[in-house]
């Protein structure tokens, strides 16, 4: 196309749980062009959630292509994109062949909980044999649990990637064989995307960044390397694992497509990317992203804070291989926006997600209904894979409006539970909460969150924080626009759009009464199913 303008833009490939997007940002974080596509989800059995790695890549390629077309249609040359970052659904596990570059099975999505029995096996192993910290030195029982958490920052749960990989090896013959023959390549979603974008078997670029590696149960949080103690405990060979890299450096170039030759300079799991996109880069700053699930991250600076109250210790980001990592405490909620999707698609109570807000707003309260949205167990701070989804307090008075409001309140109650734990761990009482993600578009959701939580909720006008975070990491890697993640003042012109505050209006006595009701509902949900050591 003739007379296209030349700019200096950064692209962000955001591969979420249900859709992929490619966004192109200017130096102020204005979106210049974008494209989004949903891709197929597979639920072959109860509690299973799978995706096809090839279909996922097709959506990535299509989004890049279409966003570049939109960029040129708006008068800018595609050469204006100088670097791209990648952010991804975390913990989801991909297995592929080193020889062929082809997937060996469908990937297992982060919220899949088929691995309850695998969890039970390793919990039993911790109790009986223990974890071998040095030759002949075993820690078991509570000591073993704490030793594993100190190394990885994580508890044993269906949520994390190593458990999913172990299940694949145990249940897919071709994955087991590839593991035995060193043909297996394992990675989280960003690892697979980078491998494919940079040329697959032609280059064999097999990497993962520290934020994603910190969600596997296999990385040592202090050394930022795969830990031989953890690998031995979970019986996984180090040959299958990608090289761990920082969140902001040049890793390689795109091997094909409209952006062929453009550098990849930023990698981060979606929740850590949202922390960066919200510019929560210093100790004490926090955000919560409400998408399919909900994830609250509290930046702890260069210190690893070991939670005593059900939160995760995780890497927030690492600005280059020579820099010290920045850490965070995290509380993870498995079901947030997906509960609204369930009301729409499975229960047919609403015809659109937005309609949930209207329906919930039509009643003053839930009529005593509580909805524990434990579709795949409960994550933080409860950590119970056997917890069951529960609607309790139903009566002849109950209407779909009450259930809609109870769904929004479930999200708020779980957020409060995490914040209560965070307050105990960090000795900090958050007075306000920065939020982003698709679920935050509804004002009713925000009002409920403020009322149940008892704090001010701050919603930015520009809420593409996840995509922006990986763009900032990528731009920082080549110092585009002078950006430097380690010097937040260099980001002063980025994302300066205003915010909307939601303050609590519910009386404290009513808030406390509902909170106690929620805790009773949780007591009835937990422990419904028990894992069996296979």
PDB file of C-alpha atoms in Angstrom, residues 304-412:
ATOM      1  CA  UNK A 304      10.088 -13.996  48.703  1.00  0.00           C
ATOM      2  CA  UNK A 305       7.233 -13.935  51.218  1.00  0.00           C
ATOM      3  CA  UNK A 306       6.232 -17.452  52.237  1.00  0.00           C
ATOM      4  CA  UNK A 307       2.513 -17.427  52.908  1.00  0.00           C
ATOM      5  CA  UNK A 308       1.194 -19.016  56.066  1.00  0.00           C
ATOM      6  CA  UNK A 309      -2.411 -18.450  55.008  1.00  0.00           C
ATOM      7  CA  UNK A 310      -3.008 -20.232  51.706  1.00  0.00           C
ATOM      8  CA  UNK A 311      -1.456 -17.830  49.189  1.00  0.00           C
ATOM      9  CA  UNK A 312       1.228 -18.581  46.605  1.00  0.00           C
ATOM     10  CA  UNK A 313       4.740 -17.186  46.422  1.00  0.00           C
ATOM     11  CA  UNK A 314       5.484 -16.438  42.780  1.00  0.00           C
ATOM     12  CA  UNK A 315       7.761 -14.457  40.473  1.00  0.00           C
ATOM     13  CA  UNK A 316       6.180 -11.145  39.394  1.00  0.00           C
ATOM     14  CA  UNK A 317       8.732 -10.403  36.653  1.00  0.00           C
ATOM     15  CA  UNK A 318      12.456 -10.294  35.909  1.00  0.00           C
ATOM     16  CA  UNK A 319      13.668  -7.344  33.863  1.00  0.00           C
ATOM     17  CA  UNK A 320      16.531  -9.016  31.981  1.00  0.00           C
ATOM     18  CA  UNK A 321      18.750 -11.991  32.784  1.00  0.00           C
ATOM     19  CA  UNK A 322      21.216  -9.939  34.858  1.00  0.00           C
ATOM     20  CA  UNK A 323      18.571  -8.335  37.081  1.00  0.00           C
ATOM     21  CA  UNK A 324      17.164  -9.625  40.351  1.00  0.00           C
ATOM     22  CA  UNK A 325      13.620 -10.975  40.090  1.00  0.00           C
ATOM     23  CA  UNK A 326      10.670  -9.162  41.646  1.00  0.00           C
ATOM     24  CA  UNK A 327       8.317 -11.432  43.605  1.00  0.00           C
ATOM     25  CA  UNK A 328       4.627 -11.399  44.485  1.00  0.00           C
ATOM     26  CA  UNK A 329       2.066 -13.073  46.706  1.00  0.00           C
ATOM     27  CA  UNK A 330      -0.857 -14.424  44.724  1.00  0.00           C
ATOM     28  CA  UNK A 331      -4.374 -15.537  45.453  1.00  0.00           C
ATOM     29  CA  UNK A 332      -6.033 -17.538  42.670  1.00  0.00           C
ATOM     30  CA  UNK A 333      -9.770 -18.055  42.122  1.00  0.00           C
ATOM     31  CA  UNK A 334     -10.535 -20.779  39.566  1.00  0.00           C
ATOM     32  CA  UNK A 335     -14.034 -19.590  38.617  1.00  0.00           C
ATOM     33  CA  UNK A 336     -14.984 -15.947  38.043  1.00  0.00           C
ATOM     34  CA  UNK A 337     -16.227 -14.986  34.574  1.00  0.00           C
ATOM     35  CA  UNK A 338     -16.665 -18.667  33.740  1.00  0.00           C
ATOM     36  CA  UNK A 339     -19.551 -18.794  36.270  1.00  0.00           C
ATOM     37  CA  UNK A 340     -21.337 -16.123  34.246  1.00  0.00           C
ATOM     38  CA  UNK A 341     -20.613 -18.124  31.092  1.00  0.00           C
ATOM     39  CA  UNK A 342     -22.174 -21.133  32.868  1.00  0.00           C
ATOM     40  CA  UNK A 343     -25.340 -19.131  33.643  1.00  0.00           C
ATOM     41  CA  UNK A 344     -25.524 -18.145  29.970  1.00  0.00           C
ATOM     42  CA  UNK A 345     -24.482 -21.301  28.114  1.00  0.00           C
ATOM     43  CA  UNK A 346     -25.402 -24.193  30.421  1.00  0.00           C
ATOM     44  CA  UNK A 347     -28.297 -22.866  32.480  1.00  0.00           C
ATOM     45  CA  UNK A 348     -29.729 -20.517  29.799  1.00  0.00           C
ATOM     46  CA  UNK A 349     -30.639 -17.965  32.501  1.00  0.00           C
ATOM     47  CA  UNK A 350     -29.314 -15.074  30.413  1.00  0.00           C
ATOM     48  CA  UNK A 351     -28.625 -14.564  26.717  1.00  0.00           C
ATOM     49  CA  UNK A 352     -25.459 -12.471  27.206  1.00  0.00           C
ATOM     50  CA  UNK A 353     -22.851 -11.950  29.895  1.00  0.00           C
ATOM     51  CA  UNK A 354     -23.835  -8.271  30.199  1.00  0.00           C
ATOM     52  CA  UNK A 355     -27.405  -9.313  31.010  1.00  0.00           C
ATOM     53  CA  UNK A 356     -26.219 -10.860  34.296  1.00  0.00           C
ATOM     54  CA  UNK A 357     -25.560  -7.360  35.653  1.00  0.00           C
ATOM     55  CA  UNK A 358     -29.063  -6.195  34.758  1.00  0.00           C
ATOM     56  CA  UNK A 359     -30.673  -9.329  36.208  1.00  0.00           C
ATOM     57  CA  UNK A 360     -28.654  -9.130  39.439  1.00  0.00           C
ATOM     58  CA  UNK A 361     -29.500  -5.444  39.804  1.00  0.00           C
ATOM     59  CA  UNK A 362     -33.240  -6.218  39.762  1.00  0.00           C
ATOM     60  CA  UNK A 363     -33.199  -7.625  43.320  1.00  0.00           C
ATOM     61  CA  UNK A 364     -31.966  -5.975  46.532  1.00  0.00           C
ATOM     62  CA  UNK A 365     -30.245  -9.129  47.837  1.00  0.00           C
ATOM     63  CA  UNK A 366     -29.837 -12.844  47.093  1.00  0.00           C
ATOM     64  CA  UNK A 367     -32.762 -13.908  49.285  1.00  0.00           C
ATOM     65  CA  UNK A 368     -30.347 -15.940  51.403  1.00  0.00           C
ATOM     66  CA  UNK A 369     -28.762 -17.790  48.453  1.00  0.00           C
ATOM     67  CA  UNK A 370     -25.020 -18.508  48.367  1.00  0.00           C
ATOM     68  CA  UNK A 371     -23.246 -19.949  45.326  1.00  0.00           C
ATOM     69  CA  UNK A 372     -19.895 -21.652  45.936  1.00  0.00           C
ATOM     70  CA  UNK A 373     -18.573 -21.790  42.355  1.00  0.00           C
ATOM     71  CA  UNK A 374     -16.277 -24.777  42.912  1.00  0.00           C
ATOM     72  CA  UNK A 375     -16.628 -26.236  39.420  1.00  0.00           C
ATOM     73  CA  UNK A 376     -13.122 -27.710  39.640  1.00  0.00           C
ATOM     74  CA  UNK A 377     -12.483 -27.579  43.371  1.00  0.00           C
ATOM     75  CA  UNK A 378     -11.362 -24.471  45.241  1.00  0.00           C
ATOM     76  CA  UNK A 379      -8.029 -22.696  44.909  1.00  0.00           C
ATOM     77  CA  UNK A 380      -6.746 -19.989  47.287  1.00  0.00           C
ATOM     78  CA  UNK A 381      -6.956 -19.795  50.180  1.00  0.00           C
ATOM     79  CA  UNK A 382      -8.834 -23.102  50.605  1.00  0.00           C
ATOM     80  CA  UNK A 383      -6.831 -25.460  48.304  1.00  0.00           C
ATOM     81  CA  UNK A 384      -9.358 -28.249  48.115  1.00  0.00           C
ATOM     82  CA  UNK A 385      -9.566 -30.104  44.776  1.00  0.00           C
ATOM     83  CA  UNK A 386     -12.482 -32.132  46.182  1.00  0.00           C
ATOM     84  CA  UNK A 387     -14.704 -29.134  46.976  1.00  0.00           C
ATOM     85  CA  UNK A 388     -18.022 -29.243  45.119  1.00  0.00           C
ATOM     86  CA  UNK A 389     -20.021 -26.509  43.431  1.00  0.00           C
ATOM     87  CA  UNK A 390     -22.859 -25.585  45.745  1.00  0.00           C
ATOM     88  CA  UNK A 391     -26.039 -23.496  45.564  1.00  0.00           C
ATOM     89  CA  UNK A 392     -27.438 -23.283  49.083  1.00  0.00           C
ATOM     90  CA  UNK A 393     -30.257 -21.307  50.689  1.00  0.00           C
ATOM     91  CA  UNK A 394     -32.702 -22.016  47.853  1.00  0.00           C
ATOM     92  CA  UNK A 395     -36.419 -21.676  48.505  1.00  0.00           C
ATOM     93  CA  UNK A 396     -39.662 -21.231  46.576  1.00  0.00           C
ATOM     94  CA  UNK A 397     -38.861 -17.486  46.760  1.00  0.00           C
ATOM     95  CA  UNK A 398     -35.619 -17.918  44.735  1.00  0.00           C
ATOM     96  CA  UNK A 399     -35.569 -16.561  41.174  1.00  0.00           C
ATOM     97  CA  UNK A 400     -32.887 -16.441  38.465  1.00  0.00           C
ATOM     98  CA  UNK A 401     -32.179 -12.864  39.611  1.00  0.00           C
ATOM     99  CA  UNK A 402     -31.190 -14.104  43.083  1.00  0.00           C
ATOM    100  CA  UNK A 403     -28.878 -16.724  41.553  1.00  0.00           C
ATOM    101  CA  UNK A 404     -27.360 -14.091  39.231  1.00  0.00           C
ATOM    102  CA  UNK A 405     -26.589 -11.846  42.198  1.00  0.00           C
ATOM    103  CA  UNK A 406     -25.252 -14.814  44.221  1.00  0.00           C
ATOM    104  CA  UNK A 407     -22.880 -15.514  41.307  1.00  0.00           C
ATOM    105  CA  UNK A 408     -21.467 -11.988  41.476  1.00  0.00           C
ATOM    106  CA  UNK A 409     -21.255 -12.190  45.260  1.00  0.00           C
ATOM    107  CA  UNK A 410     -19.316 -15.482  45.048  1.00  0.00           C
ATOM    108  CA  UNK A 411     -16.622 -13.643  43.146  1.00  0.00           C
ATOM    109  CA  UNK A 412     -16.552 -10.911  45.808  1.00  0.00           C
TER     110      UNK A 412
END
